[in-house]
mmCIF file of C-alpha atoms and ligand atoms in Angstrom:
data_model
loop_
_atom_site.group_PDB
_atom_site.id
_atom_site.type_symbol
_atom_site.label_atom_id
_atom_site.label_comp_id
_atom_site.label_asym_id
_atom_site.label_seq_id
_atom_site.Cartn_x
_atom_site.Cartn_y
_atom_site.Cartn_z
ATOM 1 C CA UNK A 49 8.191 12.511 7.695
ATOM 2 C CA UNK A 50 6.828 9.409 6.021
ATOM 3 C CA UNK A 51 3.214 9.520 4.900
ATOM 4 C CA UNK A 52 0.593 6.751 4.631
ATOM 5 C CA UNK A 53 -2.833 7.633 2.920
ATOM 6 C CA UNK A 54 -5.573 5.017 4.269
ATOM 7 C CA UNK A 55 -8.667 4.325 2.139
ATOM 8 C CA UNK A 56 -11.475 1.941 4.075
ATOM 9 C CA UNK A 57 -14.302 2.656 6.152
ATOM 10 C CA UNK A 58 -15.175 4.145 9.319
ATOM 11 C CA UNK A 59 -16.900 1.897 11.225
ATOM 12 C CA UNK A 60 -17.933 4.745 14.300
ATOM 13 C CA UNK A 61 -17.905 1.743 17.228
ATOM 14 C CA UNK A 62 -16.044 -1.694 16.554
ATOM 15 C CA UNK A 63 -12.112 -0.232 16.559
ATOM 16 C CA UNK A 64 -11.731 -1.931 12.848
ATOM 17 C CA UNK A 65 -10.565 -0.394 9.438
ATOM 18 C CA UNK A 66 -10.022 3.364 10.228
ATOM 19 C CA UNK A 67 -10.440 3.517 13.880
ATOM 20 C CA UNK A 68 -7.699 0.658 13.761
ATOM 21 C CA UNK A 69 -5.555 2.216 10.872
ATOM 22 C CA UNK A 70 -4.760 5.776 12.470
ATOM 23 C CA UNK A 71 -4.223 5.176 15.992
ATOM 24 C CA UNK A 72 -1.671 2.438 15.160
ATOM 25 C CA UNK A 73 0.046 3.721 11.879
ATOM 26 C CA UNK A 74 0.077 7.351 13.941
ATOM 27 C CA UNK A 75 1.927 5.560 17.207
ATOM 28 C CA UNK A 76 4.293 4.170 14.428
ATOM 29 C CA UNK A 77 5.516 7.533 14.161
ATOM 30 C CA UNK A 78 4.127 7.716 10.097
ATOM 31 C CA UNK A 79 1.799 10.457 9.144
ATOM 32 C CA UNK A 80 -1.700 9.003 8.443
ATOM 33 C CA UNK A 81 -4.167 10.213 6.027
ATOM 34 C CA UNK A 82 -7.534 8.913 5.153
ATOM 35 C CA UNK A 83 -10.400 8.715 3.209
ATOM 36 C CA UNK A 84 -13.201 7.370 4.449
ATOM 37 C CA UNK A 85 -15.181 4.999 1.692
ATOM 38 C CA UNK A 86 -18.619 4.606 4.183
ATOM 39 C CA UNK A 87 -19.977 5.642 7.523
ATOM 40 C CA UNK A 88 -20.940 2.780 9.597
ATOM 41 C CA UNK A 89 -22.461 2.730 12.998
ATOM 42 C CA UNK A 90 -20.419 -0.656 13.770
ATOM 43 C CA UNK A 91 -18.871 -3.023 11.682
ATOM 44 C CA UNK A 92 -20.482 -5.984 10.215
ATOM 45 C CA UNK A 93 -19.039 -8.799 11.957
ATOM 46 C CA UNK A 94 -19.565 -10.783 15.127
ATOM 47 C CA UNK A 95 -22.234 -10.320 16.045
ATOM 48 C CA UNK A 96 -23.432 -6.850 15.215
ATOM 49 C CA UNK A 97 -26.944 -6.080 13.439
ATOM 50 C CA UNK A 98 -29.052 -3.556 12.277
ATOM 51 C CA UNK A 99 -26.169 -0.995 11.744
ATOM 52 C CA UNK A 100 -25.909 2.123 9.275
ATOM 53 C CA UNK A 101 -24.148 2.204 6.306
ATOM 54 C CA UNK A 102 -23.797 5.499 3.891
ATOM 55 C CA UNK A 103 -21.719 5.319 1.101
ATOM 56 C CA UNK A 104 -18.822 7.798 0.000
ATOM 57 C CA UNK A 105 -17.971 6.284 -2.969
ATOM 58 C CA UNK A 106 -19.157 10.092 -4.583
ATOM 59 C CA UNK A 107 -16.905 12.144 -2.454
ATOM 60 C CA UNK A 108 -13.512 10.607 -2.945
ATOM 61 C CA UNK A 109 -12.980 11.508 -6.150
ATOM 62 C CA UNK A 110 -14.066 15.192 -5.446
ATOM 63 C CA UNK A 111 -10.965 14.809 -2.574
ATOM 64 C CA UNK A 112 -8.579 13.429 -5.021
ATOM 65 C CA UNK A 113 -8.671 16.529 -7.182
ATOM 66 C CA UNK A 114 -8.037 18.709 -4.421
ATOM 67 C CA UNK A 115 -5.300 16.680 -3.366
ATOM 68 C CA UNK A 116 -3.875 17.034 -6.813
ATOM 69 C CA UNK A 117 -4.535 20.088 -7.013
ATOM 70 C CA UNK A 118 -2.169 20.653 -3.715
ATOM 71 C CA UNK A 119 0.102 18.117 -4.930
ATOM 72 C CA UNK A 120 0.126 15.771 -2.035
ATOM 73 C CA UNK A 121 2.060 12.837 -1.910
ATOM 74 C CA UNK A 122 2.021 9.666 -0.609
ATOM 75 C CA UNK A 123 4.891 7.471 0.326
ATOM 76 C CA UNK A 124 2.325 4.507 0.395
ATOM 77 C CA UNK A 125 -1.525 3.665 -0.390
ATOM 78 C CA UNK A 126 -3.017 1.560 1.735
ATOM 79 C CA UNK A 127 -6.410 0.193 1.005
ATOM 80 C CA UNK A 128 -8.677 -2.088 3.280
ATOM 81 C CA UNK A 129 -12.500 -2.939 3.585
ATOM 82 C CA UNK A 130 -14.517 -1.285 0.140
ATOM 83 C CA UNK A 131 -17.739 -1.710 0.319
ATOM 84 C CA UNK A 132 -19.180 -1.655 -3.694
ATOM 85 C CA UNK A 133 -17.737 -3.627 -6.800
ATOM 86 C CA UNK A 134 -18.076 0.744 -8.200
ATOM 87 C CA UNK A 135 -15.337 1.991 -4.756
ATOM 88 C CA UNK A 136 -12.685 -0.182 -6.356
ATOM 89 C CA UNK A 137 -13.064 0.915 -9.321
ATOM 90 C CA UNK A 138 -12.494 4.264 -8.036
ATOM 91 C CA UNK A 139 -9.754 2.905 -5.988
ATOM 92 C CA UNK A 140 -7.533 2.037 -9.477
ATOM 93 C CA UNK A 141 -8.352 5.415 -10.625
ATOM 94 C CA UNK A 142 -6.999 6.717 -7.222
ATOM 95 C CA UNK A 143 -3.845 4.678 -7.259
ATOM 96 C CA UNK A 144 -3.290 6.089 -10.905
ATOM 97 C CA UNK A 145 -3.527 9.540 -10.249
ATOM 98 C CA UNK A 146 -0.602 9.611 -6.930
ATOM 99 C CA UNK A 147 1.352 6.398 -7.546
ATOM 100 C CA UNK A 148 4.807 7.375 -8.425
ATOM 101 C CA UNK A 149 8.154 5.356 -9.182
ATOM 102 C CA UNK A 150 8.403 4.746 -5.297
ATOM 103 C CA UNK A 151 5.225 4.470 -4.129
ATOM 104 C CA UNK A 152 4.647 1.168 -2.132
ATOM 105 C CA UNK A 153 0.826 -0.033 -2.933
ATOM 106 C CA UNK A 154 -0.805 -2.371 0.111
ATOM 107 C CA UNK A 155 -4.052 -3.686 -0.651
ATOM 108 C CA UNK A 156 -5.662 -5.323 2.144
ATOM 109 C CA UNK A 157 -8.309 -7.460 0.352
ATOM 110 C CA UNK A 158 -10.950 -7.356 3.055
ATOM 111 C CA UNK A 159 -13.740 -9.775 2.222
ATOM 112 C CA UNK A 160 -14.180 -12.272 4.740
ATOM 113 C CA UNK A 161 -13.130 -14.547 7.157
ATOM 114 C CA UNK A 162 -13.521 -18.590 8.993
ATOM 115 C CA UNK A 163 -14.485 -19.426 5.325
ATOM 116 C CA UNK A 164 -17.372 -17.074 4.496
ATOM 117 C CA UNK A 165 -17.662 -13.917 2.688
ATOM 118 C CA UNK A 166 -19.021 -10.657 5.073
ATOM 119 C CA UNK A 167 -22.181 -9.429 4.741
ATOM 120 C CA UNK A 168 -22.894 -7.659 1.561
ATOM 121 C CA UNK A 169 -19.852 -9.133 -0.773
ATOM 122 C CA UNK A 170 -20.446 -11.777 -3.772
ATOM 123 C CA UNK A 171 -18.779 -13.692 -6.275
ATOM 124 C CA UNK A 172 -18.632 -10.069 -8.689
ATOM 125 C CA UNK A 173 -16.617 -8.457 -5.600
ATOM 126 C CA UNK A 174 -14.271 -11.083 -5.077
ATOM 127 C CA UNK A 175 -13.616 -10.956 -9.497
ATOM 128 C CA UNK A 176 -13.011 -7.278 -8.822
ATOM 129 C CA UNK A 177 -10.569 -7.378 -5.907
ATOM 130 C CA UNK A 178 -8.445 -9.505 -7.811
ATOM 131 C CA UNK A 179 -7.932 -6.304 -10.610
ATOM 132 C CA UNK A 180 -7.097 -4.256 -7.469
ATOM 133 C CA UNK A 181 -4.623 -6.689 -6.061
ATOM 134 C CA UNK A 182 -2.738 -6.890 -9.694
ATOM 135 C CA UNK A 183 -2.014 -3.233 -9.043
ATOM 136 C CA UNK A 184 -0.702 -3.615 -5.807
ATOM 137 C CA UNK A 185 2.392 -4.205 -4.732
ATOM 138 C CA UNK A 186 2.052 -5.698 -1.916
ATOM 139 C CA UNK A 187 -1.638 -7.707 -0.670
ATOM 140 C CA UNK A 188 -2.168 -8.846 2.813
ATOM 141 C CA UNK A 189 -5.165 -11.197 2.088
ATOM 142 C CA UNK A 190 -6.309 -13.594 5.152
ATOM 143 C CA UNK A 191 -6.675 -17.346 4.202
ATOM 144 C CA UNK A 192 -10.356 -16.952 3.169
ATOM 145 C CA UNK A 193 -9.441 -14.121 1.282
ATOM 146 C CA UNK A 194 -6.265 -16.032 -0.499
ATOM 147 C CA UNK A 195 -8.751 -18.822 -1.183
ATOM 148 C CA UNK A 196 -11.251 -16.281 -2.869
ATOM 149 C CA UNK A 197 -8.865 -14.428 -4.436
ATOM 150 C CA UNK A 198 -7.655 -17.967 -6.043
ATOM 151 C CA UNK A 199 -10.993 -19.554 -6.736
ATOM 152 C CA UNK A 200 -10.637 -22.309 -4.658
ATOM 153 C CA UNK A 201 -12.707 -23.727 -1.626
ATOM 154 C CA UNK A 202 -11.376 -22.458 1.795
ATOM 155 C CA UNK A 203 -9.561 -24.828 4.158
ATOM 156 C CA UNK A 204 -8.527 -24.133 8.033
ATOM 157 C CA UNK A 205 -5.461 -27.382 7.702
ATOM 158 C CA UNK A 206 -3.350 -25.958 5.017
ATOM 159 C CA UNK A 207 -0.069 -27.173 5.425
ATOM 160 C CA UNK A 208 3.292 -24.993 5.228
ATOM 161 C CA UNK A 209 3.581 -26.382 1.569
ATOM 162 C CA UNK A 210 0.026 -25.543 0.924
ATOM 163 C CA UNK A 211 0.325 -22.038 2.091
ATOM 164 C CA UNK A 212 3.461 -21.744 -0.126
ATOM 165 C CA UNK A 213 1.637 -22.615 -2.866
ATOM 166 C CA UNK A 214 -0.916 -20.207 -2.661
ATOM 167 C CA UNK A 215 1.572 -16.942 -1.727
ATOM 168 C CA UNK A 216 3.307 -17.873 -4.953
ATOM 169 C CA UNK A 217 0.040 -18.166 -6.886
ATOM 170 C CA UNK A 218 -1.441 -14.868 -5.145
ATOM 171 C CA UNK A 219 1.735 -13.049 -6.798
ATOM 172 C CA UNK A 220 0.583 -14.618 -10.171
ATOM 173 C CA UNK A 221 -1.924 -11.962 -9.749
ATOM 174 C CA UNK A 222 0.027 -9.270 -10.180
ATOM 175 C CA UNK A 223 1.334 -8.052 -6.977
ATOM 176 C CA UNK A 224 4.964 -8.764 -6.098
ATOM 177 C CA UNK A 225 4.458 -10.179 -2.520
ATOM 178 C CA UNK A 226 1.651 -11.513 -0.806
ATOM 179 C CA UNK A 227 1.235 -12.239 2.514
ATOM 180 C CA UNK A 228 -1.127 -14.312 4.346
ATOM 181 C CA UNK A 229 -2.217 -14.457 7.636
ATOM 182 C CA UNK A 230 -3.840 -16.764 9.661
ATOM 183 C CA UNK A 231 -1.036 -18.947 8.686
ATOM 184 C CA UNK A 232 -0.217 -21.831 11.179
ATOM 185 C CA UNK A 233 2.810 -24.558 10.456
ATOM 186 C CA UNK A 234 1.494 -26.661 13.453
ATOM 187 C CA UNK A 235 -0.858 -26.849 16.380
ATOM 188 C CA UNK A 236 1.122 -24.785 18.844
ATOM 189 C CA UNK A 237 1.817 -21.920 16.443
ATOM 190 C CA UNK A 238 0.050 -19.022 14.416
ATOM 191 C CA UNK A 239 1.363 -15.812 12.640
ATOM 192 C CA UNK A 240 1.820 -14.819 8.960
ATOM 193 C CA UNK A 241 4.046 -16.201 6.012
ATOM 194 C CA UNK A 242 5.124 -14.424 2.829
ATOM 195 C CA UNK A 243 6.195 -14.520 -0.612
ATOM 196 C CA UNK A 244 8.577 -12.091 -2.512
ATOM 197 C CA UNK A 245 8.542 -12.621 -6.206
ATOM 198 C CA UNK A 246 11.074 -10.235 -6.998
ATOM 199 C CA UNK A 247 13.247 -12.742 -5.170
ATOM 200 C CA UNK A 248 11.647 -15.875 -5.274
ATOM 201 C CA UNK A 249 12.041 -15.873 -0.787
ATOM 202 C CA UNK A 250 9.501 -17.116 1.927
ATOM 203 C CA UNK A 251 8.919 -15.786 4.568
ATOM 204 C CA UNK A 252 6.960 -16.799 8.127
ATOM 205 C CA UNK A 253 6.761 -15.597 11.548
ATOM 206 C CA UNK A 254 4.637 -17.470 14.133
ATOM 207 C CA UNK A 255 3.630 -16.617 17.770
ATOM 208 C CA UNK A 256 1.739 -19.086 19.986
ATOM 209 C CA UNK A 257 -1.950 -20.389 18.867
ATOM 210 C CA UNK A 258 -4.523 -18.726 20.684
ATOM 211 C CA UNK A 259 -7.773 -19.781 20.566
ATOM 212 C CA UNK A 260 -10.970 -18.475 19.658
ATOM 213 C CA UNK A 261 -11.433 -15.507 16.410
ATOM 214 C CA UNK A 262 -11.085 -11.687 17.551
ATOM 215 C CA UNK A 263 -12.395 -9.409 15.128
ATOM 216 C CA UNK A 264 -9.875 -6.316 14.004
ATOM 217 C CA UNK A 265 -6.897 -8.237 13.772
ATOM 218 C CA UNK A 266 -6.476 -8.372 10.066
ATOM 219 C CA UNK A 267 -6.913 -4.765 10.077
ATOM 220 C CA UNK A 268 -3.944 -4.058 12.943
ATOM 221 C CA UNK A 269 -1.904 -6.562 11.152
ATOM 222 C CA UNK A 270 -2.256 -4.920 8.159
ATOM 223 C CA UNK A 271 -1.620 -1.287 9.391
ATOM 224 C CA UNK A 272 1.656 -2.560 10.933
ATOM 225 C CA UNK A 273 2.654 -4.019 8.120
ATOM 226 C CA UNK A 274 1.257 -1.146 5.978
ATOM 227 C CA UNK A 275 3.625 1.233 8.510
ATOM 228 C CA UNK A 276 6.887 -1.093 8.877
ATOM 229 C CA UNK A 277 7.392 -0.912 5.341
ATOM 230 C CA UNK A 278 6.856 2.771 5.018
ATOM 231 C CA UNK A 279 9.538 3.413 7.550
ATOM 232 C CA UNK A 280 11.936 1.029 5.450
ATOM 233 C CA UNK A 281 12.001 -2.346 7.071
ATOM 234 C CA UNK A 282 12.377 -5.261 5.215
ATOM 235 C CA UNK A 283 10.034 -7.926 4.841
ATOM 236 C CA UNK A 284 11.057 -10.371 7.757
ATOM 237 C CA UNK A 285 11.038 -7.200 10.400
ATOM 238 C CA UNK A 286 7.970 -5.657 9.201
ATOM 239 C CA UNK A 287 6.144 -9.319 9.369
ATOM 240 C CA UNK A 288 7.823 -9.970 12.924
ATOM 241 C CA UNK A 289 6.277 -6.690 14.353
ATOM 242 C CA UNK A 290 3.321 -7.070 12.840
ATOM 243 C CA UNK A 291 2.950 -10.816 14.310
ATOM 244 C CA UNK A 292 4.514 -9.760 17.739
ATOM 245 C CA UNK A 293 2.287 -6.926 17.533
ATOM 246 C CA UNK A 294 -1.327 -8.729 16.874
ATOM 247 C CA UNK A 295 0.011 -11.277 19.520
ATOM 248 C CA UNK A 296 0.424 -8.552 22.431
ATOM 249 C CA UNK A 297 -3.057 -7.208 21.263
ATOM 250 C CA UNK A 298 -4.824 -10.476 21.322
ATOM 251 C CA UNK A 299 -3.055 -11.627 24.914
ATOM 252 C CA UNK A 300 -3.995 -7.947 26.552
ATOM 253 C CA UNK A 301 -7.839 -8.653 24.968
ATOM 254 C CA UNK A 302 -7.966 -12.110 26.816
ATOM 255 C CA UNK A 303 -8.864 -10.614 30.361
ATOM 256 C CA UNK A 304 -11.459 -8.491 29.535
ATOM 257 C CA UNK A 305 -12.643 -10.664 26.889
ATOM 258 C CA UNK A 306 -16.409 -10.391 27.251
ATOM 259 C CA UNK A 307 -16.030 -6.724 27.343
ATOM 260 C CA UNK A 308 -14.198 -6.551 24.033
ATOM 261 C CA UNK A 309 -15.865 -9.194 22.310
ATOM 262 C CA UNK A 310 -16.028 -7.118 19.338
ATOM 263 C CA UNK A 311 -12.060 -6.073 18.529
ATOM 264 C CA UNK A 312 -9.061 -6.392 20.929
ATOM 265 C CA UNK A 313 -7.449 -4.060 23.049
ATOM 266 C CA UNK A 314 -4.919 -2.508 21.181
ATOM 267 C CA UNK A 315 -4.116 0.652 23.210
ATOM 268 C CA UNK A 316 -2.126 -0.327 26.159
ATOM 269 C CA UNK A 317 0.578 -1.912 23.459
ATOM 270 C CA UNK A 318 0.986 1.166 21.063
ATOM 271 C CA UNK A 319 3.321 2.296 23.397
ATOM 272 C CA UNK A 320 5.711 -0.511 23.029
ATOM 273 C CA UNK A 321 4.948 -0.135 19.202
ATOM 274 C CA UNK A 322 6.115 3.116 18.855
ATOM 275 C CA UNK A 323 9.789 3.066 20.866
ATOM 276 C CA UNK A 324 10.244 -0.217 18.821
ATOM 277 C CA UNK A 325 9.471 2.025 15.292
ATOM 278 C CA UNK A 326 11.253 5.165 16.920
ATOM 279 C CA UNK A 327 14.622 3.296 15.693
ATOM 280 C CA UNK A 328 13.437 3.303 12.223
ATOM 281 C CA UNK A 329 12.157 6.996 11.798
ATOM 282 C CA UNK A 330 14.493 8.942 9.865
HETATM 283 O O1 PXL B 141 -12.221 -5.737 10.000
HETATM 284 C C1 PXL B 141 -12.607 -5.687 8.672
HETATM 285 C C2 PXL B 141 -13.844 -4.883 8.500
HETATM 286 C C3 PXL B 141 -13.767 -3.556 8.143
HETATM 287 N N1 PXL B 141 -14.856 -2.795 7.971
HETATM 288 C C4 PXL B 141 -16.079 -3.306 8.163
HETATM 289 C C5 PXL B 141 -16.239 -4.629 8.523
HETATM 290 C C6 PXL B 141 -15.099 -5.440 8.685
HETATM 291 C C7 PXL B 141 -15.250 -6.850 9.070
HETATM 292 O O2 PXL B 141 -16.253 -7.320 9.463
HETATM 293 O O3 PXL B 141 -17.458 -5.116 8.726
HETATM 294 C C8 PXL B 141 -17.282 -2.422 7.974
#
């Protein structure tokens, strides 16, 4: 069976990084673990205040040596929302000590989104993400993030050219494929587009625009992705799911959407998710 470790945060109410990760990477038929980097009552966007945050940063290195010492492995490391400049530093140690020669890397680089950084992250974070993203192999960063990550200001009307640009910049970084979401070609039409370095290829997949922001969605894109290319699909399927996948999520949200103003309703599609990824489980 494959196996995914997760590193982010558990945000206890919000369905984001962890809550977000497991359920979907599990119903992908992968085996998911995960270390939790914080403890956080809710998550720190739309709209929520006053919540908790304690910081792990001291106890994943303590469950890194027992994982050595039980020799665990990990078919793929996938890392989303840190919360201190000090947890990715502990994240390149991590990815040191259990990468090996097939090991796929996935760095989400959560730190913001509709142009502005979250809560708590500054220009120091963003210089640091970019050391984790040169490890990775492959980063998922959103177009705020890409824009961060390249030192540039953040624009909502890049074009398809644009967004090519940047993909084959964000690779400059050190990663061999980046993928950005958020990506739209045209008014009608939203999804992702890639870039493979390895083999100089672009990829996009677009569903319809739907309007408004819904919180979570980077972080069930990303575990999709983060999944798909655990179980061996290439690029374009992996990026197709993931798209198709966010897309169900988002249009099964838009009902109930004053209910679940703060994520979308995931759970009614991870059954579709999971006979779709039972044909890649070997
Ligand atoms: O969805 C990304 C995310 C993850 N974790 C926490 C967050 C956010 C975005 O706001 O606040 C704690």
């Amino acid at each position: 069976m494959k196996r995914v470790v997760t590193i982010q945060d558990i945000s206890c109410f919000g369905k984001c990084s962890l809550t977000a990760a497991l359920p979907v990477i599990s119903a992908m038929g992968v085996e998911t673990a995960v270390i939790p980097t914080a403890v956080l009552s809710t998550h720190t966007g739309s709209g929520f205040t006053g919540y908790t945050f304690r910081d792990l940063t001291d106890d994943i290195e303590p469950i890194a040596d027992h994982w050595e010492r039980l020799g665990l492995k990990f078919d793929t490391i996938y890392t989303g929302y840190l919360g201190s400049r000090r947890q990715i530093a502990v994240m390149k140690d991590f990815i040191g000590r259990f990468r090996r020669e097939d090991t796929l890397v996935v760095v989400d680089p959560v730190m913001g989104d509709g142009g502005r950084l979250y809560a708590g992250f500054d220009n120091a974070f963003v210089t640091e993400m970019r050391s984790l993203c040169a490890l990775a192999d492959v980063i998922l960063p959103n177009q705020t993030e890409a824009a961060l990550l390249l030192g540039r200001d953040y624009s909502n009307s890049l074009t398809e050219a644009d967004t090519r640009e940047m993909l084959m910049r964000l690779t400059q970084l050190g990663c061999h494929t980046a993928v950005m979401t958020g990506a739209s070609p045209d008014s009608t039409r939203c999804g992702a587009a890639a870039y493979d370095s390895r083999e100089d290829r672009f990829y996009t997949s677009y569903g319809e625009k739907i309007d408004g922001s819904f919180h979570s969605t980077g972080d069930i894109f990303s575990s999709v992705i983060s999944g798909g290319l655990t179980l061996g699909m290439g690029l374009q399927t992996a990026l197709d799911l993931a798209v198709g996948f966010t897309h169900d999520c988002i249009r099964a949200t838009l009902p109930i959407r004053e209910e679940q103003w703060y994520s979308v309703r995931f759970e009614p599609c991870l059954g579709r998710l999971a006979q779709i990824c039972e044909n890649f489980i070997r």
